[in-house]
């Protein structure tokens, strides 16, 4: 038994217990999320050594950029006609979107479900995005102070920020390389992408730090709610530290004793935020696993959408291998409201023992999979790059839902996390400064790259 009072001592004595290996942009890990594409001979590249290496600034539907700059003066609230919803820009460093929202909810003493966002941003990064806060505590919201996040640009008179309510993201990224990397080879790959685009796969981030989101999503679609929750709470992974694996194993054997399970997760409460949320519900309703998922709707939706992303990746991989020269421009996501789904994914659904009716999850009515048709290949907009002593710096824009790492993995043999390569140049630099001569305040519609997804409202569920 690992007692919390001894946890710090244990880590100091056995530091390997906290070592973890992140999923990589390798053929082995790509296959786990449905991607099968052969690429060889690329230059080695490493991302996200520091959050400063990976900067994401959201572009709202009107083309306004949410910058990461901190205001010089303390922000103030402008009174509005409707003060039920407050819109603000969240800037965070080195934390996930859900974690930042949980911290805000804690400060404001409101449920985390009262906070909404347009999209999820990278954790090991500096990111900015608009969020909406329902029924905020006005005297507290401007006083929130945290070392890794802040709020700015408060407004009452904007539309509510909802999922998908953004135009795209501007990325400023440093890919760290070996000192003798082949610049000509990288430029050749960049020009090919400028001309042809890159396969528009859903990347690793969509599938979680254990690459298990889509498997949980399938269990939800199959109505195996207890198994889904059990996978979230107990399944170990080679991508997590041994100490985390140990705690998950103990949770497995304590299954059903929710007081004990919460006690175990609280030993690493910051890491197990999502798990603690589910367990709190189960302490009140010990057998209601459907209700546990419903208590965290954003997470439940994420799992199901990840499964549709997995099927999309499998189909696009098939197209990339068999029809790369003349691919269809668009592919639908799996939706029970789109008759095209069976034509595209029918064989996969048969292999997975699923029907389209299964995707109408009446037990969790907040999960609705609309008709979406997604481009198979996409070109980044306003692409610019610099070669530096530390590697190659890039600045570009992608429409909502497209992944910067999918783009970069067609230029580099990309890695992140542990183990770090021995050749890594660890000098911390301000990547944005390398592009200061091209400051942007707004993004014009014609500057945005090809649309990531085309939404077609399906027939309403009867």
Short mmCIF file of C-alpha atoms in Angstrom, two decimals:
data_model
loop_
_atom_site.label_atom_id
_atom_site.label_comp_id
_atom_site.label_asym_id
_atom_site.label_seq_id
_atom_site.Cartn_x
_atom_site.Cartn_y
_atom_site.Cartn_z
CA UNK A 1 0.00 0.00 0.00
CA UNK A 2 1.38 3.37 -1.06
CA UNK A 3 0.46 5.81 1.72
CA UNK A 4 0.13 9.45 0.62
CA UNK A 5 2.45 10.58 3.41
CA UNK A 6 5.17 8.35 1.99
CA UNK A 7 4.56 9.19 -1.66
CA UNK A 8 7.09 12.03 -1.91
CA UNK A 9 9.74 9.95 -0.12
CA UNK A 10 9.05 7.01 -2.46
CA UNK A 11 9.47 9.19 -5.55
CA UNK A 12 12.73 10.64 -4.24
CA UNK A 13 14.06 7.16 -3.53
CA UNK A 14 12.85 5.64 -6.82
CA UNK A 15 12.61 8.47 -9.40
CA UNK A 16 11.97 5.99 -12.23
CA UNK A 17 8.44 5.56 -10.81
CA UNK A 18 7.45 8.90 -12.35
CA UNK A 19 9.19 8.38 -15.71
CA UNK A 20 6.74 8.12 -18.59
CA UNK A 21 6.91 7.67 -22.34
CA UNK A 22 4.55 9.71 -24.47
CA UNK A 23 2.79 8.32 -27.54
CA UNK A 24 4.94 9.06 -30.58
CA UNK A 25 4.27 9.95 -34.21
CA UNK A 26 5.50 6.50 -35.21
CA UNK A 27 3.92 3.86 -37.42
CA UNK A 28 3.30 1.69 -34.35
CA UNK A 29 1.39 4.38 -32.44
CA UNK A 30 -0.34 5.70 -35.56
CA UNK A 31 -1.74 2.21 -36.21
CA UNK A 32 -3.40 2.26 -32.79
CA UNK A 33 -5.51 5.23 -33.92
CA UNK A 34 -6.29 3.91 -37.39
CA UNK A 35 -3.46 5.51 -39.40
CA UNK A 36 -1.42 3.35 -41.78
CA UNK A 37 0.89 5.33 -44.03
CA UNK A 38 4.50 4.55 -44.97
CA UNK A 39 6.87 7.52 -44.73
CA UNK A 40 10.65 7.05 -44.70
CA UNK A 41 13.78 9.14 -44.86
CA UNK A 42 12.48 12.16 -42.95
CA UNK A 43 14.66 14.38 -40.76
CA UNK A 44 14.34 13.82 -37.00
CA UNK A 45 12.37 16.47 -35.16
CA UNK A 46 11.33 16.94 -31.52
CA UNK A 47 8.44 19.14 -30.32
CA UNK A 48 7.15 20.53 -27.02
CA UNK A 49 10.38 20.47 -25.02
CA UNK A 50 8.95 23.64 -23.42
CA UNK A 51 5.43 25.08 -23.67
CA UNK A 52 7.12 28.07 -25.36
CA UNK A 53 7.96 25.77 -28.30
CA UNK A 54 4.29 25.26 -29.18
CA UNK A 55 2.05 28.35 -29.30
CA UNK A 56 -1.60 28.18 -30.36
CA UNK A 57 -3.73 31.32 -30.79
CA UNK A 58 -7.40 30.85 -31.57
CA UNK A 59 -9.04 32.76 -34.42
CA UNK A 60 -12.71 33.50 -33.80
CA UNK A 61 -15.41 33.25 -36.51
CA UNK A 62 -14.99 36.97 -37.31
CA UNK A 63 -11.25 36.55 -37.93
CA UNK A 64 -10.08 38.16 -34.67
CA UNK A 65 -6.99 36.58 -33.11
CA UNK A 66 -6.99 35.71 -29.43
CA UNK A 67 -3.39 36.59 -28.59
CA UNK A 68 -1.32 35.14 -25.75
CA UNK A 69 -0.04 38.55 -24.56
CA UNK A 70 -0.83 39.48 -20.98
CA UNK A 71 -2.40 42.94 -20.55
CA UNK A 72 -0.26 45.53 -18.78
CA UNK A 73 -3.13 46.74 -16.63
CA UNK A 74 -5.51 44.74 -14.50
CA UNK A 75 -8.55 43.86 -16.64
CA UNK A 76 -11.96 45.36 -15.89
CA UNK A 77 -15.48 44.25 -16.65
CA UNK A 78 -17.62 46.26 -19.04
CA UNK A 79 -21.26 46.23 -17.99
CA UNK A 80 -23.60 44.62 -20.53
CA UNK A 81 -27.33 44.16 -21.00
CA UNK A 82 -27.17 40.43 -20.30
CA UNK A 83 -24.78 39.47 -17.52
CA UNK A 84 -25.79 35.83 -17.45
CA UNK A 85 -22.90 34.83 -19.68
CA UNK A 86 -19.42 36.29 -19.58
CA UNK A 87 -17.06 35.75 -22.52
CA UNK A 88 -13.33 35.99 -21.89
CA UNK A 89 -10.00 34.91 -23.37
CA UNK A 90 -8.27 32.11 -21.47
CA UNK A 91 -4.48 32.03 -21.84
CA UNK A 92 -2.84 28.97 -20.32
CA UNK A 93 0.65 27.45 -20.17
CA UNK A 94 1.46 23.78 -19.65
CA UNK A 95 -2.06 22.59 -18.77
CA UNK A 96 -5.03 21.02 -20.50
CA UNK A 97 -8.19 23.00 -21.32
CA UNK A 98 -10.32 20.92 -18.92
CA UNK A 99 -7.78 21.43 -16.13
CA UNK A 100 -7.81 25.21 -16.63
CA UNK A 101 -11.62 25.26 -16.62
CA UNK A 102 -11.68 23.21 -13.41
CA UNK A 103 -9.40 25.76 -11.75
CA UNK A 104 -11.62 28.66 -12.89
CA UNK A 105 -14.72 26.84 -11.62
CA UNK A 106 -13.00 26.29 -8.26
CA UNK A 107 -12.14 29.99 -7.91
CA UNK A 108 -15.66 31.07 -8.90
CA UNK A 109 -17.39 28.33 -6.86
CA UNK A 110 -19.46 27.24 -9.87
CA UNK A 111 -19.87 23.83 -11.58
CA UNK A 112 -17.32 23.24 -14.33
CA UNK A 113 -20.21 22.55 -16.72
CA UNK A 114 -20.97 26.30 -16.53
CA UNK A 115 -17.85 26.93 -18.63
CA UNK A 116 -17.87 26.29 -22.39
CA UNK A 117 -15.21 26.50 -25.09
CA UNK A 118 -15.02 26.32 -28.88
CA UNK A 119 -12.20 23.76 -28.96
CA UNK A 120 -9.69 21.88 -26.83
CA UNK A 121 -6.12 23.20 -26.92
CA UNK A 122 -2.80 21.40 -26.41
CA UNK A 123 -1.57 20.90 -22.84
CA UNK A 124 2.22 21.16 -23.35
CA UNK A 125 1.90 24.54 -25.01
CA UNK A 126 1.01 28.20 -24.53
CA UNK A 127 -2.50 28.64 -25.87
CA UNK A 128 -5.27 31.23 -26.06
CA UNK A 129 -8.97 30.69 -26.63
CA UNK A 130 -12.36 32.25 -25.97
CA UNK A 131 -14.54 30.69 -23.28
CA UNK A 132 -17.96 31.49 -21.86
CA UNK A 133 -18.78 31.43 -18.14
CA UNK A 134 -22.41 31.04 -17.09
CA UNK A 135 -23.52 32.98 -14.00
CA UNK A 136 -20.01 34.13 -13.06
CA UNK A 137 -19.15 35.58 -9.68
CA UNK A 138 -18.35 39.05 -11.00
CA UNK A 139 -16.35 40.31 -8.03
CA UNK A 140 -14.10 37.24 -8.25
CA UNK A 141 -13.57 36.64 -11.96
CA UNK A 142 -11.12 39.50 -12.56
CA UNK A 143 -9.20 38.60 -9.41
CA UNK A 144 -8.32 35.06 -10.49
CA UNK A 145 -4.57 34.59 -10.19
CA UNK A 146 -2.69 31.48 -11.20
CA UNK A 147 0.93 30.92 -12.18
CA UNK A 148 0.02 29.08 -15.39
CA UNK A 149 -3.08 30.85 -16.66
CA UNK A 150 -4.90 34.19 -16.79
CA UNK A 151 -8.12 35.69 -18.18
CA UNK A 152 -8.49 38.86 -20.24
CA UNK A 153 -10.76 40.65 -22.74
CA UNK A 154 -13.98 40.33 -20.73
CA UNK A 155 -17.25 41.01 -22.60
CA UNK A 156 -20.92 40.41 -21.89
CA UNK A 157 -22.37 41.33 -25.26
CA UNK A 158 -20.94 38.57 -27.45
CA UNK A 159 -22.59 35.33 -28.65
CA UNK A 160 -22.09 32.42 -26.29
CA UNK A 161 -18.93 30.43 -27.06
CA UNK A 162 -19.97 26.91 -28.08
CA UNK A 163 -18.22 23.82 -29.38
CA UNK A 164 -16.90 24.40 -32.90
CA UNK A 165 -17.38 28.18 -32.68
CA UNK A 166 -14.01 29.18 -34.09
CA UNK A 167 -12.51 29.74 -37.53
CA UNK A 168 -9.13 28.15 -36.87
CA UNK A 169 -5.86 28.43 -35.00
CA UNK A 170 -2.53 30.16 -35.64
CA UNK A 171 0.40 27.95 -34.72
CA UNK A 172 3.92 29.15 -33.91
CA UNK A 173 6.05 26.06 -33.40
CA UNK A 174 9.71 25.24 -32.91
CA UNK A 175 10.69 21.78 -34.13
CA UNK A 176 14.06 21.00 -32.55
CA UNK A 177 16.45 19.15 -34.87
CA UNK A 178 19.97 17.83 -35.07
CA UNK A 179 22.57 20.53 -35.76
CA UNK A 180 23.39 19.06 -39.19
CA UNK A 181 19.82 18.60 -40.45
CA UNK A 182 19.21 18.71 -44.20
CA UNK A 183 17.48 22.05 -44.86
CA UNK A 184 16.99 21.27 -48.54
CA UNK A 185 15.07 18.08 -47.74
CA UNK A 186 12.78 19.98 -45.37
CA UNK A 187 12.15 22.73 -47.93
CA UNK A 188 11.32 20.06 -50.52
CA UNK A 189 8.71 18.54 -48.20
CA UNK A 190 7.25 21.97 -47.41
CA UNK A 191 6.84 22.81 -51.10
CA UNK A 192 5.14 19.47 -51.74
CA UNK A 193 2.66 20.21 -48.96
CA UNK A 194 2.08 23.73 -50.33
CA UNK A 195 1.16 22.13 -53.66
CA UNK A 196 -0.69 18.94 -52.65
CA UNK A 197 -1.61 19.39 -48.98
CA UNK A 198 -1.24 16.68 -46.35
CA UNK A 199 -3.60 13.83 -45.33
CA UNK A 200 -6.09 15.32 -42.93
CA UNK A 201 -5.88 12.65 -40.22
CA UNK A 202 -7.09 13.10 -36.67
CA UNK A 203 -3.81 13.13 -34.75
CA UNK A 204 -2.70 11.62 -31.43
CA UNK A 205 -4.17 14.41 -29.27
CA UNK A 206 -7.71 13.36 -30.20
CA UNK A 207 -7.15 9.94 -28.63
CA UNK A 208 -5.86 10.85 -25.17
CA UNK A 209 -2.58 10.31 -23.35
CA UNK A 210 -3.19 6.52 -23.26
CA UNK A 211 -4.50 6.38 -26.86
CA UNK A 212 -7.67 4.83 -25.47
CA UNK A 213 -10.37 7.47 -26.08
CA UNK A 214 -11.77 5.72 -29.14
CA UNK A 215 -11.99 2.35 -27.35
CA UNK A 216 -13.92 3.98 -24.51
CA UNK A 217 -16.12 5.63 -27.13
CA UNK A 218 -16.94 2.27 -28.71
CA UNK A 219 -17.90 0.86 -25.30
CA UNK A 220 -20.28 3.81 -24.79
CA UNK A 221 -21.81 3.22 -28.23
CA UNK A 222 -22.28 -0.45 -27.23
CA UNK A 223 -23.97 0.70 -23.97
CA UNK A 224 -21.26 -1.03 -21.94
CA UNK A 225 -21.19 1.86 -19.51
CA UNK A 226 -19.53 0.10 -16.58
CA UNK A 227 -16.80 -1.28 -18.82
CA UNK A 228 -16.26 2.19 -20.29
CA UNK A 229 -15.86 3.75 -16.84
CA UNK A 230 -13.65 0.88 -15.71
CA UNK A 231 -11.38 1.41 -18.73
CA UNK A 232 -11.07 5.12 -17.93
CA UNK A 233 -10.24 4.49 -14.28
CA UNK A 234 -8.17 1.31 -14.27
CA UNK A 235 -6.59 0.56 -17.64
CA UNK A 236 -2.81 0.82 -17.48
CA UNK A 237 -0.68 2.09 -20.34
CA UNK A 238 2.98 2.06 -21.38
CA UNK A 239 2.58 5.83 -21.82
CA UNK A 240 2.02 6.44 -18.12
CA UNK A 241 4.52 6.42 -15.26
CA UNK A 242 4.92 3.18 -13.26
CA UNK A 243 3.51 4.94 -10.20
CA UNK A 244 0.34 5.78 -12.13
CA UNK A 245 0.09 2.17 -13.30
CA UNK A 246 0.46 1.01 -9.69
CA UNK A 247 -2.38 3.27 -8.53
CA UNK A 248 -4.65 2.17 -11.39
CA UNK A 249 -3.98 -1.47 -10.48
CA UNK A 250 -4.98 -0.77 -6.87
CA UNK A 251 -8.15 0.93 -8.15
CA UNK A 252 -8.95 -2.20 -10.17
CA UNK A 253 -8.82 -4.36 -7.05
CA UNK A 254 -10.78 -1.79 -5.00
CA UNK A 255 -13.54 -1.60 -7.65
CA UNK A 256 -16.86 -0.66 -6.08
CA UNK A 257 -15.33 0.73 -2.89
CA UNK A 258 -15.58 4.32 -4.13
CA UNK A 259 -14.29 5.87 -0.91
CA UNK A 260 -11.14 3.80 -1.30
CA UNK A 261 -10.89 4.56 -5.02
CA UNK A 262 -11.15 8.31 -4.43
CA UNK A 263 -8.50 8.06 -1.72
CA UNK A 264 -6.15 6.35 -4.20
CA UNK A 265 -6.70 8.90 -6.96
CA UNK A 266 -6.22 11.79 -4.54
CA UNK A 267 -2.61 10.72 -4.06
CA UNK A 268 -2.05 12.33 -7.49
CA UNK A 269 -5.12 14.55 -7.64
CA UNK A 270 -3.83 16.93 -10.31
CA UNK A 271 -3.10 14.06 -12.68
CA UNK A 272 -6.37 12.23 -12.00
CA UNK A 273 -8.76 15.22 -12.26
CA UNK A 274 -11.13 13.48 -14.70
CA UNK A 275 -11.10 10.25 -12.74
CA UNK A 276 -11.91 12.04 -9.47
CA UNK A 277 -14.92 13.71 -11.13
CA UNK A 278 -16.34 10.34 -12.17
CA UNK A 279 -15.65 8.73 -8.78
CA UNK A 280 -17.37 11.57 -6.88
CA UNK A 281 -20.57 10.75 -8.74
CA UNK A 282 -20.17 7.02 -8.04
CA UNK A 283 -19.81 7.73 -4.32
CA UNK A 284 -23.36 9.10 -4.47
CA UNK A 285 -24.74 6.56 -6.96
CA UNK A 286 -22.52 3.46 -6.67
CA UNK A 287 -24.05 1.45 -9.54
CA UNK A 288 -25.01 4.21 -11.97
CA UNK A 289 -22.20 4.14 -14.51
CA UNK A 290 -24.35 5.79 -17.19
CA UNK A 291 -24.97 8.64 -14.78
CA UNK A 292 -21.24 8.91 -14.05
CA UNK A 293 -20.57 9.49 -17.75
CA UNK A 294 -23.48 11.93 -17.93
CA UNK A 295 -22.00 13.88 -15.01
CA UNK A 296 -19.03 14.79 -17.22
CA UNK A 297 -20.68 15.36 -20.64
CA UNK A 298 -17.66 16.98 -22.31
CA UNK A 299 -15.57 13.91 -21.54
CA UNK A 300 -18.24 11.45 -22.68
CA UNK A 301 -18.66 13.31 -25.97
CA UNK A 302 -14.89 13.35 -26.46
CA UNK A 303 -14.79 9.55 -26.22
CA UNK A 304 -17.56 8.96 -28.77
CA UNK A 305 -16.20 11.55 -31.21
CA UNK A 306 -12.78 9.89 -30.91
CA UNK A 307 -14.31 6.64 -32.14
CA UNK A 308 -15.74 8.34 -35.25
CA UNK A 309 -12.27 9.88 -35.75
CA UNK A 310 -10.71 6.41 -35.55
CA UNK A 311 -13.01 5.12 -38.31
CA UNK A 312 -12.24 8.20 -40.42
CA UNK A 313 -8.49 7.58 -40.03
CA UNK A 314 -8.89 3.95 -41.12
CA UNK A 315 -10.77 4.97 -44.27
CA UNK A 316 -8.38 7.78 -45.15
CA UNK A 317 -5.43 5.38 -44.70
CA UNK A 318 -7.06 3.00 -47.15
CA UNK A 319 -7.57 5.84 -49.64
CA UNK A 320 -4.00 7.11 -49.17
CA UNK A 321 -2.58 3.67 -49.99
CA UNK A 322 -4.90 2.78 -52.87
CA UNK A 323 -5.94 6.05 -54.51
CA UNK A 324 -3.44 8.73 -53.51
CA UNK A 325 -3.36 10.39 -56.95
CA UNK A 326 -7.12 10.90 -57.23
CA UNK A 327 -8.69 10.79 -53.75
CA UNK A 328 -12.23 11.95 -52.99
CA UNK A 329 -12.19 15.55 -51.79
CA UNK A 330 -14.44 14.85 -48.80
CA UNK A 331 -15.25 11.99 -46.46
CA UNK A 332 -18.19 11.88 -44.03
CA UNK A 333 -17.81 11.10 -40.36
CA UNK A 334 -19.88 8.17 -39.13
CA UNK A 335 -23.32 9.57 -38.39
CA UNK A 336 -26.68 7.83 -37.97
CA UNK A 337 -28.26 10.75 -39.83
CA UNK A 338 -26.16 10.35 -42.99
CA UNK A 339 -27.08 7.55 -45.43
CA UNK A 340 -23.62 7.91 -47.01
CA UNK A 341 -22.12 6.45 -43.81
CA UNK A 342 -22.97 2.83 -44.70
CA UNK A 343 -21.46 3.18 -48.16
CA UNK A 344 -18.17 4.48 -46.74
CA UNK A 345 -17.89 2.65 -43.40
CA UNK A 346 -20.25 -0.32 -43.78
CA UNK A 347 -17.48 -2.93 -43.84
CA UNK A 348 -15.77 -1.41 -40.80
CA UNK A 349 -19.04 -1.33 -38.83
CA UNK A 350 -19.65 -4.98 -39.71
CA UNK A 351 -16.16 -5.90 -38.48
CA UNK A 352 -16.79 -3.92 -35.26
CA UNK A 353 -20.23 -5.55 -34.72
CA UNK A 354 -22.01 -2.17 -34.78
CA UNK A 355 -25.01 -0.72 -36.59
CA UNK A 356 -25.82 2.90 -37.40
CA UNK A 357 -28.70 2.76 -34.91
CA UNK A 358 -26.11 2.17 -32.16
CA UNK A 359 -24.75 5.69 -32.73
CA UNK A 360 -28.05 7.22 -31.54
CA UNK A 361 -27.28 7.12 -27.81
CA UNK A 362 -30.62 7.95 -26.21
CA UNK A 363 -29.20 7.13 -22.77
CA UNK A 364 -26.80 10.10 -23.20
CA UNK A 365 -28.87 12.52 -25.31
CA UNK A 366 -26.24 15.29 -25.18
CA UNK A 367 -24.10 13.14 -27.54
CA UNK A 368 -25.30 13.87 -31.06
CA UNK A 369 -23.19 13.06 -34.11
CA UNK A 370 -24.24 15.47 -36.84
CA UNK A 371 -23.48 15.01 -40.51
CA UNK A 372 -19.92 16.14 -41.11
CA UNK A 373 -17.96 15.89 -44.34
CA UNK A 374 -14.24 16.44 -43.95
CA UNK A 375 -11.59 17.20 -46.60
CA UNK A 376 -9.20 14.32 -47.13
CA UNK A 377 -6.21 16.58 -47.80
CA UNK A 378 -5.60 20.10 -46.52
CA UNK A 379 -3.11 22.92 -47.09
CA UNK A 380 -1.90 25.17 -44.26
CA UNK A 381 -2.49 28.91 -44.74
CA UNK A 382 0.01 31.79 -44.41
CA UNK A 383 2.83 29.26 -44.07
CA UNK A 384 6.17 30.77 -43.04
CA UNK A 385 9.30 29.18 -41.61
CA UNK A 386 12.81 29.95 -40.33
CA UNK A 387 15.89 27.79 -39.87
CA UNK A 388 17.54 28.43 -36.49
CA UNK A 389 20.44 26.94 -34.50
CA UNK A 390 17.85 25.04 -32.40
CA UNK A 391 15.93 23.68 -35.38
CA UNK A 392 13.13 24.88 -37.67
CA UNK A 393 10.45 27.39 -36.59
CA UNK A 394 7.06 27.47 -38.32
CA UNK A 395 4.11 29.81 -38.34
CA UNK A 396 0.89 28.86 -40.11
CA UNK A 397 -2.88 28.72 -39.75
CA UNK A 398 -5.21 25.76 -39.95
CA UNK A 399 -8.98 25.66 -40.03
CA UNK A 400 -10.72 24.38 -36.91
CA UNK A 401 -10.24 20.71 -36.17
CA UNK A 402 -7.06 20.21 -38.22
CA UNK A 403 -3.90 19.17 -36.42
CA UNK A 404 -0.55 20.93 -36.57
CA UNK A 405 1.16 17.66 -35.67
CA UNK A 406 -0.41 15.94 -38.70
CA UNK A 407 1.18 18.64 -40.87
CA UNK A 408 4.58 18.45 -39.15
CA UNK A 409 4.69 14.64 -39.21
CA UNK A 410 4.90 14.84 -43.03
CA UNK A 411 8.03 16.96 -42.79
CA UNK A 412 9.79 15.28 -39.84
CA UNK A 413 10.16 11.97 -38.11
CA UNK A 414 8.44 13.61 -35.19
CA UNK A 415 8.77 12.77 -31.47
CA UNK A 416 7.82 14.36 -28.15
CA UNK A 417 7.98 13.57 -24.44
CA UNK A 418 10.24 10.84 -23.08
CA UNK A 419 12.77 9.59 -23.88
CA UNK A 420 14.39 12.80 -25.09
CA UNK A 421 16.96 12.34 -27.88
CA UNK A 422 20.59 12.87 -26.90
CA UNK A 423 21.15 15.37 -29.73
CA UNK A 424 18.49 17.77 -28.41
CA UNK A 425 19.43 21.46 -28.25
CA UNK A 426 17.73 22.56 -25.01
CA UNK A 427 18.15 26.32 -25.31
CA UNK A 428 14.88 28.11 -24.52
CA UNK A 429 13.98 30.76 -27.10
CA UNK A 430 11.02 33.02 -27.90
CA UNK A 431 9.76 31.47 -31.12
CA UNK A 432 7.22 34.22 -31.77
CA UNK A 433 10.00 36.82 -31.91
CA UNK A 434 11.28 35.15 -35.07
CA UNK A 435 8.13 36.24 -36.91
CA UNK A 436 7.59 39.70 -35.39
CA UNK A 437 8.04 41.44 -38.73
CA UNK A 438 4.80 39.81 -39.86
CA UNK A 439 2.42 40.72 -37.04
CA UNK A 440 -1.24 39.83 -37.62
CA UNK A 441 -4.24 41.42 -35.97
CA UNK A 442 -6.98 39.80 -38.01
CA UNK A 443 -7.29 36.87 -40.38
CA UNK A 444 -9.19 37.52 -43.60
CA UNK A 445 -11.46 34.77 -44.89
CA UNK A 446 -9.39 34.32 -48.05
CA UNK A 447 -6.30 33.67 -45.91
CA UNK A 448 -7.88 30.68 -44.19
CA UNK A 449 -6.96 27.27 -45.62
CA UNK A 450 -9.45 24.73 -46.87
CA UNK A 451 -12.34 24.14 -44.50
CA UNK A 452 -11.74 21.24 -42.10
CA UNK A 453 -15.34 20.22 -41.84
CA UNK A 454 -18.59 20.98 -43.62
CA UNK A 455 -21.55 20.68 -41.26
CA UNK A 456 -24.86 19.45 -42.58
CA UNK A 457 -27.65 19.32 -40.02
CA UNK A 458 -29.14 15.84 -40.01
CA UNK A 459 -32.71 14.85 -39.44
CA UNK A 460 -33.69 15.40 -35.84
CA UNK A 461 -33.99 12.32 -33.71
CA UNK A 462 -37.57 11.17 -33.38
#
